[in-house]
PDB file of C-alpha atoms in Angstrom:
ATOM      1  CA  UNK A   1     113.096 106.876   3.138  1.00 72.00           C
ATOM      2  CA  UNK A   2     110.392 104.445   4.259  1.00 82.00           C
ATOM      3  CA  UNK A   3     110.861 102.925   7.778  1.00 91.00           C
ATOM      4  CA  UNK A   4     109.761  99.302   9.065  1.00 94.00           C
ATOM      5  CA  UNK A   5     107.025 100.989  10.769  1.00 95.00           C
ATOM      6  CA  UNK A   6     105.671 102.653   7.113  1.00 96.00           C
ATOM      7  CA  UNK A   7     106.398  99.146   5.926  1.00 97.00           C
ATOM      8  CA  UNK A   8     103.584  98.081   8.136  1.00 97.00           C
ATOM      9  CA  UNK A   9     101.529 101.201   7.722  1.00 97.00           C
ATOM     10  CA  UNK A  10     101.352 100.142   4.143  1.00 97.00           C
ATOM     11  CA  UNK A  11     100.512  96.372   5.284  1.00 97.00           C
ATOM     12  CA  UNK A  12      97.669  97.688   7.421  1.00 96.00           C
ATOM     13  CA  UNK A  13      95.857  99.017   4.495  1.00 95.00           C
ATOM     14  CA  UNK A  14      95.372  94.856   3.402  1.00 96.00           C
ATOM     15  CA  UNK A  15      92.965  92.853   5.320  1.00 95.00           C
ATOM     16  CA  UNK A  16      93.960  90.395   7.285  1.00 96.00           C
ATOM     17  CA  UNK A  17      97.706  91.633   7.786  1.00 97.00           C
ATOM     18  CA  UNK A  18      99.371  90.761  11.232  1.00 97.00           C
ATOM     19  CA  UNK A  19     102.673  92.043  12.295  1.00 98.00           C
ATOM     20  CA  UNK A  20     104.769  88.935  13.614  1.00 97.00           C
ATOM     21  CA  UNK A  21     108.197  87.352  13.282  1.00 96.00           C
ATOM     22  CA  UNK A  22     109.681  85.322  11.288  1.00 95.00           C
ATOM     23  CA  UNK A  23     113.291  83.559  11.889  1.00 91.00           C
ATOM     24  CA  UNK A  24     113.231  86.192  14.901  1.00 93.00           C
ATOM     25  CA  UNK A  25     113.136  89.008  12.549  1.00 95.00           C
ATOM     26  CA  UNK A  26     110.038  91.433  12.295  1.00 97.00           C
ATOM     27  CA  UNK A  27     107.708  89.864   9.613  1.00 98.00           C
ATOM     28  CA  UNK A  28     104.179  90.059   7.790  1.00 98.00           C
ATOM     29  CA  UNK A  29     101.968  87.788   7.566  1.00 98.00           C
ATOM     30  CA  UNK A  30      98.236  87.390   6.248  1.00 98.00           C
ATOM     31  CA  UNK A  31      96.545  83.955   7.323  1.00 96.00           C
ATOM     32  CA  UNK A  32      99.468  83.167   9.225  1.00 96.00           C
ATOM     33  CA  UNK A  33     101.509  83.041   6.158  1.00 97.00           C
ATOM     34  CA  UNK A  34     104.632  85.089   5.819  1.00 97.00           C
ATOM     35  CA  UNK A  35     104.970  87.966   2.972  1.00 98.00           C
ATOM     36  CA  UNK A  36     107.281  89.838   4.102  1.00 98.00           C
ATOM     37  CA  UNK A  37     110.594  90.300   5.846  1.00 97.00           C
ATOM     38  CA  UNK A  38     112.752  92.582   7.418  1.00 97.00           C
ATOM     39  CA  UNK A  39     116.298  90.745   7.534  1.00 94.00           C
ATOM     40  CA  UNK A  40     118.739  92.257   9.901  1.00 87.00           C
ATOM     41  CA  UNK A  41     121.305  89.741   8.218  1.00 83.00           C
ATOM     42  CA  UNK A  42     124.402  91.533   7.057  1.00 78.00           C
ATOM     43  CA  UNK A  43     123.145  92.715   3.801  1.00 84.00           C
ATOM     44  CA  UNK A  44     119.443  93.742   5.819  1.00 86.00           C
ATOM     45  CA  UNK A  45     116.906  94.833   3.455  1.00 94.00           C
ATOM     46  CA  UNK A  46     113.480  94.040   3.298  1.00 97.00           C
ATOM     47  CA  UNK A  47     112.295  90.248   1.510  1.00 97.00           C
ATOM     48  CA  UNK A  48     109.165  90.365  -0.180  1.00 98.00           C
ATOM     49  CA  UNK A  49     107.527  87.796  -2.266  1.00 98.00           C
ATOM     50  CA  UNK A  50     107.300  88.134  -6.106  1.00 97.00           C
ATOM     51  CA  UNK A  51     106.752  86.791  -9.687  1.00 96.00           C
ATOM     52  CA  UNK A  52     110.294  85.538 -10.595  1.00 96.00           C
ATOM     53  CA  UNK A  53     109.882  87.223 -14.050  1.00 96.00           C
ATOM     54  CA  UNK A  54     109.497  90.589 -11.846  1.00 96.00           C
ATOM     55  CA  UNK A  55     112.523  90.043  -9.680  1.00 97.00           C
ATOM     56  CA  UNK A  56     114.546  89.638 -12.530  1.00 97.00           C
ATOM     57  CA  UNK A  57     113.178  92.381 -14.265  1.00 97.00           C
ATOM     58  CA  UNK A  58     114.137  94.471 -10.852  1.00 97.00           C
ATOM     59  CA  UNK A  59     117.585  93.335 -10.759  1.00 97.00           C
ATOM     60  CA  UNK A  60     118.169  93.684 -14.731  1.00 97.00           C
ATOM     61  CA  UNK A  61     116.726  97.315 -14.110  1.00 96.00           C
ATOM     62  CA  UNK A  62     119.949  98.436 -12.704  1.00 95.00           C
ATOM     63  CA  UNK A  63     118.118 100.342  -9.339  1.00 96.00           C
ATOM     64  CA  UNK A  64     120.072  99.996  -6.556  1.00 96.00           C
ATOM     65  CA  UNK A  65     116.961  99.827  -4.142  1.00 97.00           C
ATOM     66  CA  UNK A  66     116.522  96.258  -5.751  1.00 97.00           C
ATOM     67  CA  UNK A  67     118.940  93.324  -4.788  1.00 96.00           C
ATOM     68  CA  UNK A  68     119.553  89.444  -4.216  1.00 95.00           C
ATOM     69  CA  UNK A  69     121.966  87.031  -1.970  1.00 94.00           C
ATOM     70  CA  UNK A  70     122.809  83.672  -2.992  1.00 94.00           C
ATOM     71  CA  UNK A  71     120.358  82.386  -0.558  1.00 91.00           C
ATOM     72  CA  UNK A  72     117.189  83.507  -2.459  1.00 93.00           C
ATOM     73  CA  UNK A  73     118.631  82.308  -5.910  1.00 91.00           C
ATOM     74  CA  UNK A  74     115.570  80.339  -7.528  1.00 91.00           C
ATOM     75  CA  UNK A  75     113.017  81.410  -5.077  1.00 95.00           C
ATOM     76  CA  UNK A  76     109.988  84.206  -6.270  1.00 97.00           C
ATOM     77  CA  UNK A  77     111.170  87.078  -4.026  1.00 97.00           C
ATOM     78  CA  UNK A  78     113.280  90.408  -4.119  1.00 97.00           C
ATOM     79  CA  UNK A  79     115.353  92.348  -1.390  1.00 97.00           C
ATOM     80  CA  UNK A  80     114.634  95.857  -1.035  1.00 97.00           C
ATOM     81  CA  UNK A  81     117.106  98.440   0.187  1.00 96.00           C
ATOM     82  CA  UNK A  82     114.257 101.075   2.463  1.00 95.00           C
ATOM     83  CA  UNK A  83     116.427 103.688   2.267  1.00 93.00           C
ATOM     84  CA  UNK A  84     116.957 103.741  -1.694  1.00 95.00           C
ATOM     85  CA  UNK A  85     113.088 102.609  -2.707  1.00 96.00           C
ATOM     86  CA  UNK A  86     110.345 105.073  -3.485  1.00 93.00           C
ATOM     87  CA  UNK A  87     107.315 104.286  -1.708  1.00 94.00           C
ATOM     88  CA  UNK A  88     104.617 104.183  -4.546  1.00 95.00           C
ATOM     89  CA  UNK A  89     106.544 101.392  -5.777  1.00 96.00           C
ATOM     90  CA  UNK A  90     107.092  99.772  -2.250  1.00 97.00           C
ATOM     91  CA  UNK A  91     103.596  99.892  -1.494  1.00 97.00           C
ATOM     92  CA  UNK A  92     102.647  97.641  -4.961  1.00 97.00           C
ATOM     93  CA  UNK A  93     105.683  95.177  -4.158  1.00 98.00           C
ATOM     94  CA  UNK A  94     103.858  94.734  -1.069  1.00 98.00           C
ATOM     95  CA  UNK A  95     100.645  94.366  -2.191  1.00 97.00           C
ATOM     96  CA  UNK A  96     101.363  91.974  -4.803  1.00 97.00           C
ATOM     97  CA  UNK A  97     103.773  90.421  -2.197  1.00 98.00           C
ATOM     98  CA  UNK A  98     100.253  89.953  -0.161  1.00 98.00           C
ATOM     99  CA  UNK A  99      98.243  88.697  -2.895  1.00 97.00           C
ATOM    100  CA  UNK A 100     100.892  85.642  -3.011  1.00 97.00           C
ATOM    101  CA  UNK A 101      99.442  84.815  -0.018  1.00 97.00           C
ATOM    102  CA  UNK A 102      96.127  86.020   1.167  1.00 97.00           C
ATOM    103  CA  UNK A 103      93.391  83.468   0.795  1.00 97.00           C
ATOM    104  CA  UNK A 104      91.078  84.184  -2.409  1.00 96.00           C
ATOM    105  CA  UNK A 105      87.996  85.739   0.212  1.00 95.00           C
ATOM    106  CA  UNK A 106      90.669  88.810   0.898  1.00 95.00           C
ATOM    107  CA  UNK A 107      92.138  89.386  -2.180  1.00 95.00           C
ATOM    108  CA  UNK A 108      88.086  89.537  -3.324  1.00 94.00           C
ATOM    109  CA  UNK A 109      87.564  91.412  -0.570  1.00 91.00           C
ATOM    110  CA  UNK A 110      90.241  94.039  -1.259  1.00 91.00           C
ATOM    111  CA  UNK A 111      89.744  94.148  -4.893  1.00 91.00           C
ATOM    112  CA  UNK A 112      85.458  95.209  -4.369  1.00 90.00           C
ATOM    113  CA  UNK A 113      86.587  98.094  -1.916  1.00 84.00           C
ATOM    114  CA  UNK A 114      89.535  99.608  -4.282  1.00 74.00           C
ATOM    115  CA  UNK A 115      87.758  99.246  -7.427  1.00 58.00           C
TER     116      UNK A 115
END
């Protein structure tokens, strides 16, 4: 069961990742834009950014690590239960979630040194 602190162990891997806060909740961000989330709102779970065909691909797929709220109808991003996601498929949401985000010189960047 991945942890917030694997959440940004995973993060750390991307350049230009700092940890931060966002609506006073524990948040990435890469060039001082957000990516990620970890809502302690009711429901919780961890808000990462995505391709809207993905999210609903996610929620269609019937995995209960996967989830939405009223509030994020409409917007390119998924909540994530931690403690029902594996974490091969955690760390692409939030690597994708990154690339969202991260100015074209680190996604470059990134993509020279893992290919």
């Amino acid at each position: 069961m991945p942890t917030w602190e694997e959440v940004v162990a995973i993060a750390s891997e991307l350049p230009g990742v700092e940890v931060s806060t966002s609506y006073r909740t524990p948040a990435l961000k890469v060039a001082g834009k957000g990516f990620a989330r970890l809502r302690t709102e009711a429901e919780g779970g961890l808000m990462v950014l995505c391709d809207p065909a993905e999210k609903e691909a996610l929620l269609a797929s019937g995995d209960p690590a996967f989830f939405t709220t009223p509030h994020y109808d409409g917007y390119p991003s998924i909540l994530i239960h931690l403690d029902r996601v594996d974490r091969a498929q955690l760390t692409e949401l939030i690597t994708e979630s990154w690339r969202r985000k991260a100015p074209v010189k680190l996604r470059t960047a990134f993509d020279s040194e893992t290919h």
